[in-house]
């Protein structure tokens, strides 16, 4: 059985708290990757909604085809006089 003085106990507890805090601080780096993935999915969601607004059926094509179709349709609408709701 080990007996510690109050000072030794506080130093040891402080080291453990510091190690725990250091581990907790390193966690957001992993969370940032998840955030990037989520923002990528939110970009796809906004692309999906934009396609629906333009009258394109987003369920019939993959992401790259959908992106291309939205760009082409936006270009066509801008040449026709523009969309009054397009910022």
PDB file of C-alpha atoms in Angstrom:
ATOM      1  CA  UNK A   1       0.000   0.000   0.000  1.00  0.00           C
ATOM      2  CA  UNK A   2       1.353   3.373  -1.039  1.00  0.00           C
ATOM      3  CA  UNK A   3       0.865   6.434   1.063  1.00  0.00           C
ATOM      4  CA  UNK A   4       1.120   9.818  -0.575  1.00  0.00           C
ATOM      5  CA  UNK A   5       1.433  13.216   0.962  1.00  0.00           C
ATOM      6  CA  UNK A   6      -1.174  15.756   0.032  1.00  0.00           C
ATOM      7  CA  UNK A   7       1.275  17.520  -2.261  1.00  0.00           C
ATOM      8  CA  UNK A   8       2.260  14.283  -4.075  1.00  0.00           C
ATOM      9  CA  UNK A   9      -1.395  13.329  -4.468  1.00  0.00           C
ATOM     10  CA  UNK A  10      -2.286  16.716  -5.968  1.00  0.00           C
ATOM     11  CA  UNK A  11       0.672  16.557  -8.362  1.00  0.00           C
ATOM     12  CA  UNK A  12      -0.291  13.044  -9.456  1.00  0.00           C
ATOM     13  CA  UNK A  13      -3.960  14.029  -9.878  1.00  0.00           C
ATOM     14  CA  UNK A  14      -2.908  17.091 -11.866  1.00  0.00           C
ATOM     15  CA  UNK A  15      -0.824  14.936 -14.217  1.00  0.00           C
ATOM     16  CA  UNK A  16      -3.755  12.592 -14.795  1.00  0.00           C
ATOM     17  CA  UNK A  17      -6.093  15.535 -15.438  1.00  0.00           C
ATOM     18  CA  UNK A  18      -3.586  17.047 -17.849  1.00  0.00           C
ATOM     19  CA  UNK A  19      -3.230  13.743 -19.734  1.00  0.00           C
ATOM     20  CA  UNK A  20      -7.013  13.416 -19.922  1.00  0.00           C
ATOM     21  CA  UNK A  21      -7.400  17.005 -21.169  1.00  0.00           C
ATOM     22  CA  UNK A  22      -4.682  16.446 -23.772  1.00  0.00           C
ATOM     23  CA  UNK A  23      -6.521  13.360 -25.053  1.00  0.00           C
ATOM     24  CA  UNK A  24      -9.797  15.288 -25.182  1.00  0.00           C
ATOM     25  CA  UNK A  25      -8.230  18.163 -27.096  1.00  0.00           C
ATOM     26  CA  UNK A  26      -6.952  15.781 -29.775  1.00  0.00           C
ATOM     27  CA  UNK A  27     -10.486  14.455 -30.440  1.00  0.00           C
ATOM     28  CA  UNK A  28     -11.708  17.480 -32.489  1.00  0.00           C
ATOM     29  CA  UNK A  29      -9.226  16.630 -35.220  1.00  0.00           C
ATOM     30  CA  UNK A  30     -11.165  13.434 -35.858  1.00  0.00           C
ATOM     31  CA  UNK A  31     -14.430  15.357 -35.627  1.00  0.00           C
ATOM     32  CA  UNK A  32     -13.238  17.858 -38.267  1.00  0.00           C
ATOM     33  CA  UNK A  33     -12.994  15.024 -40.792  1.00  0.00           C
ATOM     34  CA  UNK A  34     -16.578  14.056 -39.985  1.00  0.00           C
ATOM     35  CA  UNK A  35     -17.603  17.703 -40.371  1.00  0.00           C
ATOM     36  CA  UNK A  36     -16.034  17.822 -43.820  1.00  0.00           C
ATOM     37  CA  UNK A  37     -17.943  14.695 -44.792  1.00  0.00           C
ATOM     38  CA  UNK A  38     -21.159  16.207 -43.447  1.00  0.00           C
ATOM     39  CA  UNK A  39     -20.567  19.480 -45.275  1.00  0.00           C
ATOM     40  CA  UNK A  40     -19.943  17.487 -48.443  1.00  0.00           C
ATOM     41  CA  UNK A  41     -23.319  15.801 -47.984  1.00  0.00           C
ATOM     42  CA  UNK A  42     -24.945  19.188 -47.316  1.00  0.00           C
ATOM     43  CA  UNK A  43     -23.407  20.438 -50.599  1.00  0.00           C
ATOM     44  CA  UNK A  44     -25.014  17.475 -52.335  1.00  0.00           C
ATOM     45  CA  UNK A  45     -28.298  18.254 -50.609  1.00  0.00           C
ATOM     46  CA  UNK A  46     -28.197  21.853 -51.847  1.00  0.00           C
ATOM     47  CA  UNK A  47     -27.323  20.585 -55.349  1.00  0.00           C
ATOM     48  CA  UNK A  48     -30.254  18.162 -55.108  1.00  0.00           C
ATOM     49  CA  UNK A  49     -32.644  20.956 -54.087  1.00  0.00           C
ATOM     50  CA  UNK A  50     -31.305  23.278 -56.804  1.00  0.00           C
ATOM     51  CA  UNK A  51     -31.909  20.575 -59.413  1.00  0.00           C
ATOM     52  CA  UNK A  52     -35.474  20.116 -58.202  1.00  0.00           C
ATOM     53  CA  UNK A  53     -36.010  23.887 -58.360  1.00  0.00           C
ATOM     54  CA  UNK A  54     -34.782  23.911 -61.963  1.00  0.00           C
ATOM     55  CA  UNK A  55     -37.089  21.045 -62.903  1.00  0.00           C
ATOM     56  CA  UNK A  56     -34.430  18.338 -63.157  1.00  0.00           C
ATOM     57  CA  UNK A  57     -35.199  14.876 -61.750  1.00  0.00           C
ATOM     58  CA  UNK A  58     -32.208  14.316 -59.433  1.00  0.00           C
ATOM     59  CA  UNK A  59     -33.037  10.655 -58.834  1.00  0.00           C
ATOM     60  CA  UNK A  60     -32.128   9.657 -62.383  1.00  0.00           C
ATOM     61  CA  UNK A  61     -28.423  10.583 -62.326  1.00  0.00           C
ATOM     62  CA  UNK A  62     -25.347  10.447 -60.145  1.00  0.00           C
ATOM     63  CA  UNK A  63     -23.701  13.421 -58.442  1.00  0.00           C
ATOM     64  CA  UNK A  64     -21.381  14.449 -61.289  1.00  0.00           C
ATOM     65  CA  UNK A  65     -24.117  14.179 -63.923  1.00  0.00           C
ATOM     66  CA  UNK A  66     -26.471  16.127 -61.668  1.00  0.00           C
ATOM     67  CA  UNK A  67     -23.883  18.858 -61.149  1.00  0.00           C
ATOM     68  CA  UNK A  68     -23.306  19.115 -64.891  1.00  0.00           C
ATOM     69  CA  UNK A  69     -27.049  19.205 -65.627  1.00  0.00           C
ATOM     70  CA  UNK A  70     -27.595  21.987 -63.082  1.00  0.00           C
ATOM     71  CA  UNK A  71     -24.749  24.049 -64.594  1.00  0.00           C
ATOM     72  CA  UNK A  72     -26.098  23.582 -68.116  1.00  0.00           C
ATOM     73  CA  UNK A  73     -29.666  24.394 -67.093  1.00  0.00           C
ATOM     74  CA  UNK A  74     -28.564  27.494 -65.189  1.00  0.00           C
ATOM     75  CA  UNK A  75     -26.577  28.619 -68.241  1.00  0.00           C
ATOM     76  CA  UNK A  76     -29.597  28.095 -70.489  1.00  0.00           C
ATOM     77  CA  UNK A  77     -31.864  30.048 -68.139  1.00  0.00           C
ATOM     78  CA  UNK A  78     -29.355  32.909 -67.957  1.00  0.00           C
ATOM     79  CA  UNK A  79     -29.243  33.101 -71.766  1.00  0.00           C
ATOM     80  CA  UNK A  80     -33.046  33.145 -71.950  1.00  0.00           C
ATOM     81  CA  UNK A  81     -33.269  36.200 -69.760  1.00  0.00           C
ATOM     82  CA  UNK A  82     -32.452  34.806 -66.373  1.00  0.00           C
ATOM     83  CA  UNK A  83     -34.355  33.477 -63.460  1.00  0.00           C
ATOM     84  CA  UNK A  84     -35.866  36.301 -61.376  1.00  0.00           C
ATOM     85  CA  UNK A  85     -35.375  34.218 -58.228  1.00  0.00           C
ATOM     86  CA  UNK A  86     -31.727  33.350 -58.948  1.00  0.00           C
ATOM     87  CA  UNK A  87     -29.405  35.555 -56.838  1.00  0.00           C
TER      88      UNK A  87
END
